[in-house]
Amino acid sequence: MNTSHNLSGTLQEFDLGNGKQGQFYSLPALEKAGLGPVSKLPVSIRLVLESILRNCDGKKVSEQSVRELANWKPNETRTAEIPFVVARIVLQDFTGVPLLVDLAAMRSAVAKLGKNPKIIEPLVPVDLVVDHSVQVDFAGRADSMAKNLDLEFTRNRERYQFLKWGMQAFDTFKVVPPGIGIVHQVNLEYLAKGVLSSPSSDSQLPSAIFYPDTLVGTDSHTTMINGIGIVGWGVGGIEAEAGMLGQPVYFLTPDVVGVHLTGALTEGVTATDLALTVTQLLRKTKVVGKFVEFFGPGAAALPVVDRATIANMAPEYGATMGFFPIDAECVNYLRATGRSEEHCRLYENYYKAQGLWGIPQKGQIEYSQLVELDLATVKPSVAGPKRPQDRIELPDMHREFFNAVQRPVTENGFGKSRQVFGKSVKVETAAKTKASIGTGSVVIAAITSCTNTSNPSVMLAAGLLAKKAVEKGLKVNPAVKASLAPGSRVVTGYLKKTGLTPYLNKLRFNTVCYGCTTCIGNSGPLDPAIEEAIVKNDFVTASVLSGNRNFEARVHQNVKSNFLMSPPLVVAFALAGRVDIDLSCEPLGKDKAGAPVYLADLWPSLQEVRDAMQSALKPEVFRKLYKNFAAQNPKWNEIPSSVGNVYEWDKKSTYIQEPPFFTNFSMKPDSIKPINGARALGIFGDSVTTDHISPAGAIKKSSPAGKFLLENGVTAEDFNSYGSRRGNDRVMTRGTFANVRIKNLMLGGEEGGNTIGPDGAKTSIYDASIAYQAKGTPLIVIAGQEYGTGSSRDWAAKGTNLLGVKAVVAQSFERIHRSNLVGMGVLPLQFKDGTTAQSLKLDGSETYDIVGLDANIKPQQDLTLKITRKDSAVENVSVRCRIDTPIEIDYYQHGGILPFVLRQLVAKA
Ligand code: SF4
């Protein structure tokens, strides 16, 4: 319920479109009252401003914040933090389960203090979509989906039981069960309303108060919802918990980069090509920590599904959001996906009343920076082999791959000799087919990821290409593990209706499930003979996927090169069976008569795709499939659920454990003290991702986490993935910095999660941490540029904390990971320009003091890193404290956000 106020007469009425009036906080009225030139602000800023205005209560949100944001300037030093109260929260299961574990632990802590555990309750609606758990164990056969779903439920039963406990324990916590879809596609197609309402707290006021749909999600690609004019982005689980418990999400006032889109995509070019082009362009523009807003005639002409594909990849271009303003296309999409006519009218009327209707044209808004893109210049593209911003135009693919294989590892290559291309081996697969494998062979082809599966134009293009290929008698290379994982059942509906499913099946792109699969690294095992050949011969094989990330070891531990591309190109490369090919002039295979078949022979025309689209977006299909979906899920319904407000922790569980964050919890926080005598747990180079820090894929038997599970009676077959075990801090702490590809410079850059322990011997990072903690030695981590890029992963920060790391000193930090570190009470420090671990010649034998850290610390203050070398030589280095805002100082002082919020709630109870 809103606590209504009427600041400057901004509480006004608008026509709901059904003969009734609704209340809203009017941005035009704010401008009229002289608080700022609101109508000139970027649309994304205005939507945030509405939240600040509506939630202005003089305590959490002050009138000062309203005035500051209403007077946003395109270019000025950003110091003000925005207290953004979001309307709802979206979670996926990998991040949602640990978040529920924390809420349950907070309830346990409150109960132990003798207070009512119900004081811990989400204050805004929370939707969790179970999509990250399913793995592609079975592929290329008719029963793949049923078998994968069976395994998913067997592996994840304990976690799903726990989620069911959460559903009954918390009033505002809802779950979309497994087998329904991918979180961002479900959000787009079903959860998003565009406009929300809540009853007014003032009984004198006649009706509900309406406001824009805004959210944060615990998944970086939450930005996909920006495609339909909804403000939202990914935050760490820790911040999401705080948001749920009534804390605003704080962020520094952003710059807004305007991307002026003109022209239109040409024949043969897909929305995926556009998204990869935008990613490369904006990476170069440097939009990290900024809002990006698309505008102009090119943006207005793009359908919502194309906008969503571009918005999805905002984390890849580094922006907080990739926002498209609201217009008739948005309401068309809401209508086409089954939202009621009454709601659509209300939506349109609301945004018209707010003066927010229509995509701005050039000159209407002054952005911090302007970028131009003519859509007609976009070319068919892929990105890889290691980073999403490394776009390659299709004809250059073979050359780029050839170069990448020979480039040094330090330059994003694989450091192999030219000779590796001459070598290949023949293998017989478990299905008794013969396959030839070598460097450049495609071994995984996955139509995956909400980035693309929510876009019928590229999904239908894949189906149409498959149809033509089958008709010409082409087959997918036997070495390729092909899979299709739609982001919702709607996709299956339209592929079936257009008659394309049998062709995809024939090429072994059978539906494997509705979930993230390969996009999150759940690509499942390769055929054993193929995997053995790859490992034994050290082949640089490839995956081709319609996902958004391709960092090393993300897709599959033993598949080194990974290329992002549109779904039809995934099918094309699966047919070709290799990536060292120029698809513009080399054939994909031969037809029944032995004639070569080229990509151009198979590529569907824009008109063919448009014709197929007619049957894609039917409101009645969306309504049917999103109605009573829990009831249509017998496997979910069979799972028993425990009851009660406080969770009964099972000490034997290897999935769900009470985390130690509130052990010995007291109402008084410790004071901030200097860190003295610290040792380095690891020294890393540039681009250490959250995948490196907190792995998401398979758990190796020989790793500390694997050994722990074996000791606790879990067989290797039942290890499941790290992601699925995020509810167990014992596994996750052991998995932190245990990625097989992380390179610790203390060991000369050797791969694997090892370091030097206190006795000077090489050991695992986990074992070294335990040994140091036993001696009471604080630890630090030293890193290069872009530390913590990749998916938002709260365990990357939680694990760092539980390993006893007190500070991370890096050249630069990824936005979410930096705030997660503060949220877990770990101090982020940044080297000044030009200073690096290498320039300081650090090898890990040093001890470190952080001087100047005390209760008077200020955001972004300079501190001193005192380095004492083995020979007792001392060097003092100035570092910037990356606690960025005053509220973060509070979080840090309390040992993190969770203890901070818990103390506030208990004090109020
Ligand atoms: S499909 Fe990929 S991008 Fe989408 S939610 Fe899953 S992991 Fe994230």
mmCIF file of N, CA and C in Angstrom, residues 764-815:
data_model
loop_
_atom_site.group_PDB
_atom_site.id
_atom_site.type_symbol
_atom_site.label_atom_id
_atom_site.label_comp_id
_atom_site.label_asym_id
_atom_site.label_seq_id
_atom_site.Cartn_x
_atom_site.Cartn_y
_atom_site.Cartn_z
ATOM 1 N N SER A 764 45.286 -26.033 -2.514
ATOM 2 C CA SER A 764 44.056 -25.444 -3.071
ATOM 3 C C SER A 764 43.759 -24.136 -2.335
ATOM 4 N N ILE A 765 43.059 -23.260 -3.024
ATOM 5 C CA ILE A 765 42.738 -21.963 -2.418
ATOM 6 C C ILE A 765 41.909 -22.183 -1.161
ATOM 7 N N TYR A 766 41.005 -23.158 -1.203
ATOM 8 C CA TYR A 766 40.184 -23.414 -0.016
ATOM 9 C C TYR A 766 41.064 -23.860 1.161
ATOM 10 N N ASP A 767 41.951 -24.823 0.915
ATOM 11 C CA ASP A 767 42.789 -25.323 2.016
ATOM 12 C C ASP A 767 43.715 -24.227 2.556
ATOM 13 N N ALA A 768 44.217 -23.391 1.651
ATOM 14 C CA ALA A 768 45.074 -22.285 2.108
ATOM 15 C C ALA A 768 44.268 -21.340 2.992
ATOM 16 N N SER A 769 43.040 -21.081 2.589
ATOM 17 C CA SER A 769 42.202 -20.167 3.375
ATOM 18 C C SER A 769 41.957 -20.722 4.775
ATOM 19 N N ILE A 770 41.676 -22.026 4.851
ATOM 20 C CA ILE A 770 41.420 -22.644 6.166
ATOM 21 C C ILE A 770 42.682 -22.521 7.039
ATOM 22 N N ALA A 771 43.842 -22.790 6.411
ATOM 23 C CA ALA A 771 45.097 -22.723 7.178
ATOM 24 C C ALA A 771 45.352 -21.295 7.663
ATOM 25 N N TYR A 772 45.134 -20.322 6.785
ATOM 26 C CA TYR A 772 45.337 -18.920 7.197
ATOM 27 C C TYR A 772 44.335 -18.519 8.283
ATOM 28 N N GLN A 773 43.071 -18.943 8.119
ATOM 29 C CA GLN A 773 42.058 -18.557 9.108
ATOM 30 C C GLN A 773 42.398 -19.148 10.477
ATOM 31 N N ALA A 774 42.961 -20.391 10.462
ATOM 32 C CA ALA A 774 43.333 -21.028 11.731
ATOM 33 C C ALA A 774 44.404 -20.203 12.451
ATOM 34 N N LYS A 775 45.233 -19.519 11.679
ATOM 35 C CA LYS A 775 46.291 -18.688 12.289
ATOM 36 C C LYS A 775 45.801 -17.268 12.565
ATOM 37 N N GLY A 776 44.545 -16.980 12.194
ATOM 38 C CA GLY A 776 43.985 -15.638 12.414
ATOM 39 C C GLY A 776 44.537 -14.606 11.445
ATOM 40 N N THR A 777 45.032 -15.079 10.279
ATOM 41 C CA THR A 777 45.603 -14.150 9.289
ATOM 42 C C THR A 777 44.516 -13.658 8.341
ATOM 43 N N PRO A 778 44.298 -12.344 8.243
ATOM 44 C CA PRO A 778 43.328 -11.862 7.247
ATOM 45 C C PRO A 778 43.880 -12.063 5.838
ATOM 46 N N LEU A 779 42.982 -12.136 4.861
ATOM 47 C CA LEU A 779 43.410 -12.410 3.487
ATOM 48 C C LEU A 779 42.944 -11.304 2.553
ATOM 49 N N ILE A 780 43.686 -11.110 1.465
ATOM 50 C CA ILE A 780 43.216 -10.210 0.419
ATOM 51 C C ILE A 780 43.377 -10.907 -0.935
ATOM 52 N N VAL A 781 42.643 -10.397 -1.921
ATOM 53 C CA VAL A 781 42.752 -10.879 -3.292
ATOM 54 C C VAL A 781 43.194 -9.688 -4.133
ATOM 55 N N ILE A 782 44.102 -9.929 -5.069
ATOM 56 C CA ILE A 782 44.583 -8.847 -5.939
ATOM 57 C C ILE A 782 44.237 -9.215 -7.383
ATOM 58 N N ALA A 783 43.719 -8.247 -8.135
ATOM 59 C CA ALA A 783 43.255 -8.580 -9.483
ATOM 60 C C ALA A 783 43.476 -7.424 -10.434
ATOM 61 N N GLY A 784 43.193 -7.704 -11.728
ATOM 62 C CA GLY A 784 43.411 -6.708 -12.775
ATOM 63 C C GLY A 784 42.141 -5.950 -13.117
ATOM 64 N N GLN A 785 41.918 -5.750 -14.408
ATOM 65 C CA GLN A 785 40.774 -4.960 -14.882
ATOM 66 C C GLN A 785 39.507 -5.807 -14.875
ATOM 67 N N GLU A 786 38.368 -5.112 -14.762
ATOM 68 C CA GLU A 786 37.041 -5.717 -14.925
ATOM 69 C C GLU A 786 36.846 -6.923 -14.015
ATOM 70 N N TYR A 787 37.293 -6.815 -12.791
ATOM 71 C CA TYR A 787 37.169 -7.936 -11.861
ATOM 72 C C TYR A 787 35.673 -8.204 -11.580
ATOM 73 N N GLY A 788 35.259 -9.458 -11.748
ATOM 74 C CA GLY A 788 33.875 -9.830 -11.431
ATOM 75 C C GLY A 788 32.892 -9.618 -12.552
ATOM 76 N N THR A 789 33.358 -9.536 -13.817
ATOM 77 C CA THR A 789 32.402 -9.443 -14.928
ATOM 78 C C THR A 789 31.672 -10.772 -15.044
ATOM 79 N N GLY A 790 30.600 -10.777 -15.816
ATOM 80 C CA GLY A 790 29.839 -12.013 -15.981
ATOM 81 C C GLY A 790 28.519 -11.938 -15.246
ATOM 82 N N SER A 791 27.866 -13.080 -15.123
ATOM 83 C CA SER A 791 26.544 -13.122 -14.492
ATOM 84 C C SER A 791 26.624 -12.611 -13.066
ATOM 85 N N SER A 792 25.532 -11.979 -12.633
ATOM 86 C CA SER A 792 25.485 -11.572 -11.230
ATOM 87 C C SER A 792 25.508 -12.854 -10.401
ATOM 88 N N ARG A 793 26.366 -12.931 -9.460
ATOM 89 C CA ARG A 793 26.546 -14.194 -8.746
ATOM 90 C C ARG A 793 26.860 -13.832 -7.308
ATOM 91 N N ASP A 794 25.858 -13.870 -6.437
ATOM 92 C CA ASP A 794 26.134 -13.429 -5.073
ATOM 93 C C ASP A 794 27.128 -14.341 -4.368
ATOM 94 N N TRP A 795 27.218 -15.613 -4.818
ATOM 95 C CA TRP A 795 28.195 -16.496 -4.169
ATOM 96 C C TRP A 795 29.644 -16.099 -4.459
ATOM 97 N N ALA A 796 29.834 -15.356 -5.538
ATOM 98 C CA ALA A 796 31.189 -14.869 -5.797
ATOM 99 C C ALA A 796 31.614 -13.949 -4.643
ATOM 100 N N ALA A 797 30.664 -13.214 -4.081
ATOM 101 C CA ALA A 797 30.976 -12.344 -2.935
ATOM 102 C C ALA A 797 30.850 -13.099 -1.613
ATOM 103 N N LYS A 798 29.814 -13.937 -1.502
ATOM 104 C CA LYS A 798 29.639 -14.687 -0.244
ATOM 105 C C LYS A 798 30.816 -15.623 -0.016
ATOM 106 N N GLY A 799 31.224 -16.334 -1.083
ATOM 107 C CA GLY A 799 32.338 -17.276 -0.957
ATOM 108 C C GLY A 799 33.620 -16.543 -0.603
ATOM 109 N N THR A 800 33.810 -15.378 -1.205
ATOM 110 C CA THR A 800 35.000 -14.567 -0.905
ATOM 111 C C THR A 800 35.013 -14.238 0.590
ATOM 112 N N ASN A 801 33.869 -13.818 1.094
ATOM 113 C CA ASN A 801 33.750 -13.500 2.527
ATOM 114 C C ASN A 801 34.049 -14.738 3.383
ATOM 115 N N LEU A 802 33.432 -15.870 3.032
ATOM 116 C CA LEU A 802 33.597 -17.057 3.878
ATOM 117 C C LEU A 802 34.999 -17.661 3.779
ATOM 118 N N LEU A 803 35.744 -17.295 2.749
ATOM 119 C CA LEU A 803 37.148 -17.741 2.679
ATOM 120 C C LEU A 803 38.052 -16.868 3.549
ATOM 121 N N GLY A 804 37.452 -15.872 4.198
ATOM 122 C CA GLY A 804 38.240 -15.017 5.090
ATOM 123 C C GLY A 804 38.895 -13.848 4.367
ATOM 124 N N VAL A 805 38.434 -13.552 3.139
ATOM 125 C CA VAL A 805 39.012 -12.427 2.392
ATOM 126 C C VAL A 805 38.389 -11.131 2.904
ATOM 127 N N LYS A 806 39.238 -10.213 3.343
ATOM 128 C CA LYS A 806 38.749 -8.953 3.910
ATOM 129 C C LYS A 806 38.701 -7.841 2.877
ATOM 130 N N ALA A 807 39.535 -7.936 1.835
ATOM 131 C CA ALA A 807 39.553 -6.874 0.824
ATOM 132 C C ALA A 807 39.947 -7.468 -0.526
ATOM 133 N N VAL A 808 39.398 -6.879 -1.594
ATOM 134 C CA VAL A 808 39.830 -7.214 -2.949
ATOM 135 C C VAL A 808 40.400 -5.931 -3.546
ATOM 136 N N VAL A 809 41.649 -6.000 -4.007
ATOM 137 C CA VAL A 809 42.281 -4.825 -4.625
ATOM 138 C C VAL A 809 42.373 -5.112 -6.119
ATOM 139 N N ALA A 810 41.643 -4.324 -6.929
ATOM 140 C CA ALA A 810 41.616 -4.589 -8.369
ATOM 141 C C ALA A 810 41.864 -3.300 -9.134
ATOM 142 N N GLN A 811 42.163 -3.451 -10.439
ATOM 143 C CA GLN A 811 42.324 -2.243 -11.270
ATOM 144 C C GLN A 811 40.964 -1.636 -11.584
ATOM 145 N N SER A 812 39.944 -2.497 -11.781
ATOM 146 C CA SER A 812 38.566 -2.009 -11.914
ATOM 147 C C SER A 812 37.622 -3.159 -11.599
ATOM 148 N N PHE A 813 36.368 -2.795 -11.251
ATOM 149 C CA PHE A 813 35.380 -3.796 -10.832
ATOM 150 C C PHE A 813 34.157 -3.760 -11.738
ATOM 151 N N GLU A 814 33.537 -4.912 -11.930
ATOM 152 C CA GLU A 814 32.207 -4.942 -12.547
ATOM 153 C C GLU A 814 31.215 -4.406 -11.514
ATOM 154 N N ARG A 815 30.169 -3.712 -12.023
ATOM 155 C CA ARG A 815 29.245 -2.968 -11.163
ATOM 156 C C ARG A 815 28.597 -3.839 -10.074
#
